[in-house]
Each structure stands twice: as structure tokens, then as C-alpha cells.
Tab-separated table of C-alpha atoms and ligand atoms in Angstrom:
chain	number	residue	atom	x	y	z
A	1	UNK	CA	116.137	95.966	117.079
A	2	UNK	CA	112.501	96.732	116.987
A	3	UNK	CA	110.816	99.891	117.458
A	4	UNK	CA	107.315	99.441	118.973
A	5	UNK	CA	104.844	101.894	117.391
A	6	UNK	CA	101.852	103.001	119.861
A	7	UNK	CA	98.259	101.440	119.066
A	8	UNK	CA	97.049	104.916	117.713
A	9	UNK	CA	100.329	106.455	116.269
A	10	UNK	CA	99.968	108.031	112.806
A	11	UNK	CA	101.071	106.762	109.433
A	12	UNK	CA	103.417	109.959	109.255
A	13	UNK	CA	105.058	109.140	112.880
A	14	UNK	CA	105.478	105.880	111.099
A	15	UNK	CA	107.384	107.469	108.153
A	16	UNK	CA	109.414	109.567	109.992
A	17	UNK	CA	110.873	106.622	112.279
A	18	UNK	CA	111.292	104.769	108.823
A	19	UNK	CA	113.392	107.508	107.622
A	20	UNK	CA	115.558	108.565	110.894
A	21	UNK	CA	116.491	104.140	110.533
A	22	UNK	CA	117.198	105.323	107.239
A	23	UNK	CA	119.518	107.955	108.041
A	24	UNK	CA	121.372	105.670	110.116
A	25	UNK	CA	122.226	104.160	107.173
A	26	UNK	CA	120.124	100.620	108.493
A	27	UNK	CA	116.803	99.389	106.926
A	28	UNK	CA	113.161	99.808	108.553
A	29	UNK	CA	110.578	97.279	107.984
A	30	UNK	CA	107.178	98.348	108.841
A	31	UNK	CA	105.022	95.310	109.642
A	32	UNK	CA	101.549	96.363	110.778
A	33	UNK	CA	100.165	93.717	113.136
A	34	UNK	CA	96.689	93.265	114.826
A	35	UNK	CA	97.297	95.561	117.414
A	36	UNK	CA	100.264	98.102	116.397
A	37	UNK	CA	102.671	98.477	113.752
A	38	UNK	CA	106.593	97.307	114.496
A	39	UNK	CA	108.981	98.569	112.673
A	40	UNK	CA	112.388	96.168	112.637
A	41	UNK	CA	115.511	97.351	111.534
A	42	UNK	CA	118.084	95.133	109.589
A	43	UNK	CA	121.315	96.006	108.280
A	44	UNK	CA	122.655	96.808	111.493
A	45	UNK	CA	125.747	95.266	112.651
A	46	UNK	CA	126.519	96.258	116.435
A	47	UNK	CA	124.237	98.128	118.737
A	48	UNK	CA	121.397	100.890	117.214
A	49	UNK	CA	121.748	104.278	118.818
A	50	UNK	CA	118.431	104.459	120.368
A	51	UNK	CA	118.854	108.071	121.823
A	52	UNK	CA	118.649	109.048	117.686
A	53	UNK	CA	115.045	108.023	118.069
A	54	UNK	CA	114.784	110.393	121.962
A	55	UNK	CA	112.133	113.545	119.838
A	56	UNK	CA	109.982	111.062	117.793
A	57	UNK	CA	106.398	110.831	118.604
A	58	UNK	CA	104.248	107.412	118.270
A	59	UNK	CA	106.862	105.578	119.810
A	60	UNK	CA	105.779	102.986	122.615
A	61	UNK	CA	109.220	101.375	123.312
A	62	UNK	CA	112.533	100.377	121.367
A	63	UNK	CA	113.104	96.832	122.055
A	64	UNK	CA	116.624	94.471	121.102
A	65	UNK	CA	115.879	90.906	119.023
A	66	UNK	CA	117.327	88.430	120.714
A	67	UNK	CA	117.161	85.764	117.902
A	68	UNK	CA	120.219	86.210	114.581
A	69	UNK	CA	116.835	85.714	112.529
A	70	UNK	CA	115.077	89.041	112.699
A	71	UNK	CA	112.007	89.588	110.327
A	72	UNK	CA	111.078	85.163	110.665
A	73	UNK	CA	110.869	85.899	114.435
A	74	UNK	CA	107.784	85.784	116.867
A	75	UNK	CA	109.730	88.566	118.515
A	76	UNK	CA	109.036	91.107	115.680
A	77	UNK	CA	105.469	90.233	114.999
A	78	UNK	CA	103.214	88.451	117.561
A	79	UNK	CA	100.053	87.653	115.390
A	80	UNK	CA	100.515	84.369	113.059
A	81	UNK	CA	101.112	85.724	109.340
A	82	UNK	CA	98.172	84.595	106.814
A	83	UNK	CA	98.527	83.746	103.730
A	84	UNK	CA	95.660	85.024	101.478
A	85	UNK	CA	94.184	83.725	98.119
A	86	UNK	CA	91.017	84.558	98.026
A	87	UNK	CA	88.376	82.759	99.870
A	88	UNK	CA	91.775	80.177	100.680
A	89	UNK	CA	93.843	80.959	103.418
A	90	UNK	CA	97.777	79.519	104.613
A	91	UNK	CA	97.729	79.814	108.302
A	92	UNK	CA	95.302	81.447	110.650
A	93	UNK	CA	93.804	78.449	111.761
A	94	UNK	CA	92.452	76.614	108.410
A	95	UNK	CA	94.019	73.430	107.123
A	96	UNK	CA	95.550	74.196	103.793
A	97	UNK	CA	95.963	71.289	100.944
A	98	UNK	CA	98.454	71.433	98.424
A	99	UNK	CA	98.159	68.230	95.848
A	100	UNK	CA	99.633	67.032	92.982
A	101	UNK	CA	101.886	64.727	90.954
A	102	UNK	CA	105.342	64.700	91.569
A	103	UNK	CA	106.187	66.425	87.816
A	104	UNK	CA	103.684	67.667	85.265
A	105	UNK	CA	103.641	64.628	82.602
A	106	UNK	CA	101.563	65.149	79.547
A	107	UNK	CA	98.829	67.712	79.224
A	108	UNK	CA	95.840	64.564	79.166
A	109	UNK	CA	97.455	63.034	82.602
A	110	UNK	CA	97.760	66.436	84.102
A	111	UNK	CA	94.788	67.669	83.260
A	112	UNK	CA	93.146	64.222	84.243
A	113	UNK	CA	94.393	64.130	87.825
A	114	UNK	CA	93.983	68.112	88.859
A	115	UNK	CA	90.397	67.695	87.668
A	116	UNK	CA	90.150	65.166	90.027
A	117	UNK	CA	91.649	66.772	92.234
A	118	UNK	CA	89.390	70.028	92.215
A	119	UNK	CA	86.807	67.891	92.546
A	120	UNK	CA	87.520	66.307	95.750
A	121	UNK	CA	87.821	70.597	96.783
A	122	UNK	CA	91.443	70.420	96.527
A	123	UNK	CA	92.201	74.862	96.371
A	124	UNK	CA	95.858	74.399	95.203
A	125	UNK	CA	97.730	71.889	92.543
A	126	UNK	CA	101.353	71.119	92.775
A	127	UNK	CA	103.598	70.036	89.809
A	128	UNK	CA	106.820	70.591	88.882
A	129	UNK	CA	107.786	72.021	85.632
A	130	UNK	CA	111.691	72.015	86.663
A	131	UNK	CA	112.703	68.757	88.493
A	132	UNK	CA	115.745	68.551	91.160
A	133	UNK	CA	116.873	65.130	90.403
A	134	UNK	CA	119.578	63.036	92.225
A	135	UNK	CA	120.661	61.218	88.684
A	136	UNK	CA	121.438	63.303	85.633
A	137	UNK	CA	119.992	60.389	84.143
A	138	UNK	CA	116.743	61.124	85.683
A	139	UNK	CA	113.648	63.076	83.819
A	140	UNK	CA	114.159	66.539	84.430
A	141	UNK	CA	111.134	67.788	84.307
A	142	UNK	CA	109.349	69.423	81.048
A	143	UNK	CA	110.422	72.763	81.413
A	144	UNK	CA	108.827	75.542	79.818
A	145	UNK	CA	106.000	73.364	78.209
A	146	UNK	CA	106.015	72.006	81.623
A	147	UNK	CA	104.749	75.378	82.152
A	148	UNK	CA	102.067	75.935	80.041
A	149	UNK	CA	100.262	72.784	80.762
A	150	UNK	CA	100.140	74.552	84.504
A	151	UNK	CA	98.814	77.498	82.605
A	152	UNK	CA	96.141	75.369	81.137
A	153	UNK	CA	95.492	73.696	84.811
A	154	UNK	CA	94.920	77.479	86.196
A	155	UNK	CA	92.961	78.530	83.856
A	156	UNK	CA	90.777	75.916	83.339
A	157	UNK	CA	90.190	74.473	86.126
A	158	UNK	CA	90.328	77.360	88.796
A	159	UNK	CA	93.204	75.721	90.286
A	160	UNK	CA	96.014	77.507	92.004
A	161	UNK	CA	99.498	76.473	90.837
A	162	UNK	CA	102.579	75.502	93.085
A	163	UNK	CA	105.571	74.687	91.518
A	164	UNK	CA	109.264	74.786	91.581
A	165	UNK	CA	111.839	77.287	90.628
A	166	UNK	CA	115.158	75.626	90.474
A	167	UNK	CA	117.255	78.638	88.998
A	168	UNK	CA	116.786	82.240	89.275
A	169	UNK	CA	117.125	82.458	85.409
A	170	UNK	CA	113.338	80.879	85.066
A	171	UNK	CA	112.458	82.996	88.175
A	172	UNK	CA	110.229	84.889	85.513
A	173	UNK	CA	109.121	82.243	83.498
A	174	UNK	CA	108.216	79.907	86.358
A	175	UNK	CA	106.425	83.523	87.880
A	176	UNK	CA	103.568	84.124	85.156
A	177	UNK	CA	102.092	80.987	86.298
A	178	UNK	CA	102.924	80.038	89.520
A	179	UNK	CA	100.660	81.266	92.478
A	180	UNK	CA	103.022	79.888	94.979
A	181	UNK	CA	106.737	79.491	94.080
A	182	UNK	CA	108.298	76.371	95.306
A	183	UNK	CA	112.047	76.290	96.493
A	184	UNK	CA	112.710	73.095	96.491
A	185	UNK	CA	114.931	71.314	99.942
A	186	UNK	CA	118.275	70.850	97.440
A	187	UNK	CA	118.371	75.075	96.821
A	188	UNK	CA	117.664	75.948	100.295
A	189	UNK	CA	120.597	77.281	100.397
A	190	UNK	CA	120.803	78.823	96.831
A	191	UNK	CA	121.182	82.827	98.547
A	192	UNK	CA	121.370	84.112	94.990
A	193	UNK	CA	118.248	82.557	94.569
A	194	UNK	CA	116.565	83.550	97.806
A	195	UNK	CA	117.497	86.880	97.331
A	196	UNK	CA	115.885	87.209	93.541
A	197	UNK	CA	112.600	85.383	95.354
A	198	UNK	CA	112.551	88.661	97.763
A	199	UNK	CA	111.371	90.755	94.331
A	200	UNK	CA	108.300	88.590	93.454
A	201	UNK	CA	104.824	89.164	94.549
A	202	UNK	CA	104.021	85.729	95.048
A	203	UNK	CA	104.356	83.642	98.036
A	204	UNK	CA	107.578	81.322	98.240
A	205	UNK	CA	106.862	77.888	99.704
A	206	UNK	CA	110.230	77.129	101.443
A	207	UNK	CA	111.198	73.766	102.066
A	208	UNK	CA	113.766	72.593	104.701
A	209	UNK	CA	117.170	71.577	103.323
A	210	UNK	CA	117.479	67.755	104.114
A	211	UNK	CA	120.292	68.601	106.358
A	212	UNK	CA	119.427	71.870	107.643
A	213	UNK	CA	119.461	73.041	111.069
A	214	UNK	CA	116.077	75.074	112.013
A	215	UNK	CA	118.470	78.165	112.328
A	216	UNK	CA	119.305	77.406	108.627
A	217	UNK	CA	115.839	77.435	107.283
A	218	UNK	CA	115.101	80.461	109.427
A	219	UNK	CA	118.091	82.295	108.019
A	220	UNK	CA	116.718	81.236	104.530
A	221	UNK	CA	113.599	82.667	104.846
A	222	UNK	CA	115.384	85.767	106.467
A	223	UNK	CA	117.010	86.008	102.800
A	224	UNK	CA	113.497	86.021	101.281
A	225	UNK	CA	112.352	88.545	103.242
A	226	UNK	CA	114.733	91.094	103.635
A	227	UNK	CA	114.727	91.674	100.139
A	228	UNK	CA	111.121	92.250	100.122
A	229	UNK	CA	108.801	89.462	100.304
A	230	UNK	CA	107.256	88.752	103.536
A	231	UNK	CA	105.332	85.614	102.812
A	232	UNK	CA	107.089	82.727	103.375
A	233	UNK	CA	105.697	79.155	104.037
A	234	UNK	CA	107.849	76.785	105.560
A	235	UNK	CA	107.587	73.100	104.601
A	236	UNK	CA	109.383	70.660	106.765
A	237	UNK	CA	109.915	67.909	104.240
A	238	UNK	CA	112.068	65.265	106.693
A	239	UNK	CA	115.578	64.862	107.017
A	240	UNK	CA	118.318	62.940	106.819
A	241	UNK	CA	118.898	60.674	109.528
A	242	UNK	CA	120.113	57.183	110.636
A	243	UNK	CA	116.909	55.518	109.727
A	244	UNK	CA	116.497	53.583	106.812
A	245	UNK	CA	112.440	52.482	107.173
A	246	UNK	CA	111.478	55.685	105.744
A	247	UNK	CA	112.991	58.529	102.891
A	248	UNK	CA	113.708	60.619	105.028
A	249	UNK	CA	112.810	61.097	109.001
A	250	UNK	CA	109.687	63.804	109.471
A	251	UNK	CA	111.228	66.296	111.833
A	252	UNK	CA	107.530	66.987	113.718
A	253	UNK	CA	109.657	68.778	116.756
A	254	UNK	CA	110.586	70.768	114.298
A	255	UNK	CA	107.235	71.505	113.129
A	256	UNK	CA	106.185	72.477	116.630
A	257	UNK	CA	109.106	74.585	117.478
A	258	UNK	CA	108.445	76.627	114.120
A	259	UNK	CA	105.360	77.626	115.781
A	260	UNK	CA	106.627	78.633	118.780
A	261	UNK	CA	110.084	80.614	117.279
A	262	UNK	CA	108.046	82.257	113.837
A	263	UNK	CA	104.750	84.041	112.697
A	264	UNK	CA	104.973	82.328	109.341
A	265	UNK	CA	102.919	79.526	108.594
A	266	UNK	CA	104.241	75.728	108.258
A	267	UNK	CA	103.353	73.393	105.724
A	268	UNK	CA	104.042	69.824	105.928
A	269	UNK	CA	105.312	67.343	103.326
A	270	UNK	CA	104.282	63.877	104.012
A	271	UNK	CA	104.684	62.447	100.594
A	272	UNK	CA	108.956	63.259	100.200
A	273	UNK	CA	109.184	62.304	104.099
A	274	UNK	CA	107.618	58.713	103.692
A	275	UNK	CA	108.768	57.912	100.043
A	276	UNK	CA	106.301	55.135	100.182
A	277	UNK	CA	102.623	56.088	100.106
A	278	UNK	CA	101.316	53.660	102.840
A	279	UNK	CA	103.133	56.140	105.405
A	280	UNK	CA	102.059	59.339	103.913
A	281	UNK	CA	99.081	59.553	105.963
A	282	UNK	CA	99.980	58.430	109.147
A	283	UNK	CA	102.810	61.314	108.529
A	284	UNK	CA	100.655	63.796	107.264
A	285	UNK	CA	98.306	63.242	110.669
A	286	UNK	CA	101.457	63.805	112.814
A	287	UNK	CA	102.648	66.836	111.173
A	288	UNK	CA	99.125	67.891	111.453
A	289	UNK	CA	99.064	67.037	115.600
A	290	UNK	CA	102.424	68.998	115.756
A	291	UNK	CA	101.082	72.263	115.164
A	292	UNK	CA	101.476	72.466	110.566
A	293	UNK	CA	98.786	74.671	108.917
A	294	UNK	CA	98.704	71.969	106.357
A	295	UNK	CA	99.808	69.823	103.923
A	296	UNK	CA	101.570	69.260	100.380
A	297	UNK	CA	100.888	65.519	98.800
A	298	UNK	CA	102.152	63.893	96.237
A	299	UNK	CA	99.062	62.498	93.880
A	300	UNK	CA	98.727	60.180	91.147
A	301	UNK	CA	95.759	57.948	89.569
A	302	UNK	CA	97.968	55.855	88.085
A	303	UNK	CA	101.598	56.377	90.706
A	304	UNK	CA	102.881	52.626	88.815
A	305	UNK	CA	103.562	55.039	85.646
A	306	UNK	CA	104.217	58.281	87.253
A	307	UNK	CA	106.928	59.771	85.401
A	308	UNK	CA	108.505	60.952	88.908
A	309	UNK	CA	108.185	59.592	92.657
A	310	UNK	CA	105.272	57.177	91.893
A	311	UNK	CA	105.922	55.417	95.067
A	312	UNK	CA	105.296	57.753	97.555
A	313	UNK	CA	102.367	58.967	95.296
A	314	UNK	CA	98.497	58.563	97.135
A	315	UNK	CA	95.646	57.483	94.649
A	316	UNK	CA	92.959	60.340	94.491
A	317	UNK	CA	90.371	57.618	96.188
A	318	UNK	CA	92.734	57.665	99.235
A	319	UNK	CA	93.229	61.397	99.497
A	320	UNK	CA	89.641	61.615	99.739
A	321	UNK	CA	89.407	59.269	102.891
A	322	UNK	CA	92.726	61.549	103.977
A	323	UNK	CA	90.786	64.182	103.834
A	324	UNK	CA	87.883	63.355	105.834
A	325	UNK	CA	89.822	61.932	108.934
A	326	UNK	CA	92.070	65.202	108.303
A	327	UNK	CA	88.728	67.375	109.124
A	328	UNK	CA	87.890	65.025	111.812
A	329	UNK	CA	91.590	65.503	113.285
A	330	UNK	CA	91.247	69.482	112.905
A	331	UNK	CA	88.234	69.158	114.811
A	332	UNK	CA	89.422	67.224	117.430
A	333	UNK	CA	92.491	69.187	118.003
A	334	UNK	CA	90.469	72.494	117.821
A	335	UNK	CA	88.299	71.259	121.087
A	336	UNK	CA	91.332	70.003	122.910
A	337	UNK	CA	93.252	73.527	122.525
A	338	UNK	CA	89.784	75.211	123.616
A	339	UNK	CA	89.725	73.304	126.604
A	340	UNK	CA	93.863	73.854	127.790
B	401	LIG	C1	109.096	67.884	95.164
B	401	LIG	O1	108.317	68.580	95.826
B	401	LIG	O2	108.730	67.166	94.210
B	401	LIG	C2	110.512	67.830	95.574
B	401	LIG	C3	111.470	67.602	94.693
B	401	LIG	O3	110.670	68.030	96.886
B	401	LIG	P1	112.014	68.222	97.769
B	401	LIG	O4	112.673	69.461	97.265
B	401	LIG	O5	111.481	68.347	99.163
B	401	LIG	O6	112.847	66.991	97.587
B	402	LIG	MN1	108.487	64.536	94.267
């Protein structure tokens, strides 16, 4: 249920619809949008008495969410959320770039590739600390020193960190460096773990669970967000499907129906979709012509001795070439939806 607040109702009308959802025993969320502020109520399990809300003033209308997702829905707020660091936006209409190797390796490689990176006007750097590997055999990632070579990355090089928090018991570790907290596609469904990410002030990237339905990953970021934290990224990563040409299959129908079903903004991962890095472009471009408000690629200058998913890794000479036909592709796309 949503109540719809009127264009010039008062921050106290506000308050006092907040607290008669309250006294209902339910939970308001105020979300103040372009035009007026919506306030959607969770918690509720059958129908809301609406005539409780009959002698409050501000009020527009009071209208019913169709969709079992509430707060991820296009129904509750109209206007795309935006993402803001800064001078760097997620969503809104820029193309976002999120780049990086696969794991942080030593501090010298690391350092190496995001200064690279920077250079080439990269805004965000992605590395994991803690790795989510198939074989227990696998490297695992460096772990808390993992940590403070991203540390070093941030503060030296102006970059903004994205990286992974596999367990909700580094949640706070993982936190005092990471701009953007990555929830990697095996702990999509990790609810104890969603629910903890709803008490951070940092944005959680989100990325689709190889199997998941889009109902799934909406549900997911409901879990987020309920408990607090309203910006969520999606990242459709690919999926699991009958083909075997590619890692996984890039779900780009997905990508566009995000846009049509959610506010939030929708990242795409070319890099874990491919597997191979001749097909991370081509990817990234379709994700891109879907509808995605950007990207998140996997980076290497030397992806034969990557420590972690060298294969699908780009060479920073390539991602600068990516880059350039990206721009030209944003431009192109931006004149055909001004002339529909
Ligand atoms: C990653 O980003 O390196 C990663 C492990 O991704 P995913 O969770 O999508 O497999
Ligand atoms: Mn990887």
C-alpha cells in the first residue's frame, strides 16, 4: 500500500501519516521523489484499513501495490533512483564504470593496474578481498590484508572501492573501506546477510543469483531495503543456461525489464557473463543497448598470471578502446530515444 502525499503537503502531515502506519502496528517508508513524497507501508499482511487514514491532511490518494516486491517497485517511486558519489553518479542517465581485477593480488600488482586504471578516468576500482570460489582448493582471496591494500588504492589514488562481502561477520571490516559493498551472485540469497546490509550507509551492489528468477533478485533487494538501505544496484551477471559457448548466458531481457519493473539502477557484468575476454565487449555493448546504467569489468595487465579469472580479464589497452565506442554507443542511443 502506498499513501500518496500532495505536492505541497508539510513535513509534519508527513510525520503524522508515518506514525498513524505506525500505530497500525505496519512500517512507513517515506521516499521523497521529484514531485511528492510516497510513503509505502511494509509489514502488512492482508488489507490496510484505509478509513484509519479518513482526518489526515496532505494526503492526495491511498493507492494498493500490485507487485509482492514493494519498496524495488516503479509503483512506489516513479523517478529512477541515483546513486551519488560525488561528481560520479549510478543511474540518472550517465554510464557508470566499475573496473578491476578479479581479486586484489599483491600490493605492487594492485596498485599497478588501479593506477592505470584511474588514468584511463576509470571513477570506481573493483577487487575482491573475500573470494566465492567453486573449489576449496581455489585462492580465497587475501582477506583482511586483502583489505588494506584497497585502503591504500582509496587513498592514494582517489579511487572508489567495490568489493565483496561474503559473510556478515566481515560486514564491518569489509565496511571501513568499501564505497560500494559487493554481494556477490552465490549469497544472493544469504537473507541473514541481506538483512545486516540494510544497516550500512553504503550502497550494496547486488548481483543476480545464477539461477535466480527476476522476482528473486527483486525480493533480495526488498531484504536490503526494508531494513534500511535504499540504494541498491542491481548487476545482472548471466545465468545458467543450456549453452555451453559462453560462462554463463547474459540475461539482457532481463536487463530491460529491470527498467521497466524498478527505480533502482542496473549494472551490468560482462566479464563473469563471457568468462573469456574476447566476448566481454560485445556483452558489455548489449547490456548497454538493453537499457544498464553501466558496467563492472574484470581488468588485468598481465590476465595470463592473474591470481583469479584471468581469462575473462580485458588488458587496460582494450578497456580504453571499450571505452571510447562505449561513449560513442551512449551517444547514439541518447539521439535515438530523443527522437521515439
Ligand atoms: C566477482 O565479481 O569476482 C564474482 C565472484 O562475481 P559473481 O558473484 O557474479 O560470480
Ligand atoms: Mn571474478
Amino acid at each position: 500500500m502506498l499513501v500518496v502525499m500532495n505536492r505541497d503537503c508539510s513535513a509534519n502531515q508527513i510525520d503524522r501519516v508515518c506514525e498513524a502506519i505506525r500505530d497500525l502496528g505496519f512500517e512507513p517508508h517515506p521516499m521523497p521523489g521529484a514531485e511528492r513524497t510516497v510513503v509505502c507501508i511494509t509489514g502488512n499482511k492482508g488489507v490496510v484499513p484505509i478509513e484509519r487514514f479518513a482526518g489526515l491532511e496532505g494526503i492526495l490518494e491511498i493507492i494498493r501495490v500490485s507487485k509482492p516486491y514493494k519498496l524495488v517497485s516503479k509503483e512506489t517511486r516513479s523517478c529512477d533512483t541515483v546513486v551519488a558519489f560525488g561528481d560520479r553518479h549510478i543511474g540518472g542517465g550517465e554510464t557508470c564504470l566499475i573496473a578491476g581485477p578479479c581479486s586484489v593480488e599483491t600490493e605492487d600488482a594492485t596498485m599497478r593496474i588501479a593506477e592505470q586504471l584511474r588514468n584511463l578516468g576509470v571513477g570506481f576500482f573493483r577487487a575482491g578481498a573475500f573470494k566465492p570460489r567453486t573449489s576449496p582448493y581455489d585462492f580465497q582471496g587475501l582477506g583482511h590484508a586483502g583489505l588494506e591494500i584497497l585502503a591504500k588504492v582509496k587513498n592514494e589514488l582517489g579511487l572508489r572501492i567495490v568489493t565483496e562481502v561474503l559473510d556478515a561477520a566481515e560486514l564491518s571490516a569489509v565496511a571501513q573501506v568499501a564505497d560500494i559493498l559487493q554481494v556477490g551472485a552465490r549469497n544472493m540469497h544469504n537473507t541473514p546477510l541481506l538483512k545486516q546490509l540494510g544497516g550500512v550507509e553504503q550502497p550494496v551492489l547486488l548481483k543476480r543469483g545464477m539461477a535466480a528468477t527476476l522476482d528473486e533478485f527483486f525480493m533480495a533487494a526488498e531484504y536490503i531495503m526494508v531494513h534500511g538501505n535504499y540504494n541498491v544496484i542491481f548487476c545482472e551477471r548471466g545465468i545458467r543456461t543450456v549453452s555451453t559457448h559462453s560462462r554463463f548466458t547474459l540475461d539482457v531481457a532481463a536487463v530491460a525489464a529491470i527498467k521497466q519493473l524498478s527505480h533502482l539502477p542496473v549494472l551490468v557484468d560482462p566479464s563473469h557473463a563471457a568468462g573469456i575476454s574476447n566476448m566481454v565487449e560485445p556483452l558489455g555493448y548489449a547490456g548497454m543497448a538493453a537499457g544498464a546504467d553501466g558496467l563492472i569489468v574484470e581488468v588485468h595487465d598481465n590476465p595470463s598470471a592473474a591470481w583469479c579469472d584471468g581469462l575473462q580479464a580485458l588488458h587496460p589497452s582494450k578497456l580504453q578502446e571499450f571505452i571510447r565506442n562505449m561513449n560513442a554507443l551512449r551517444e547514439l542511443l541518447a539521439s535515438t530515444r530523443c527522437s521515439s
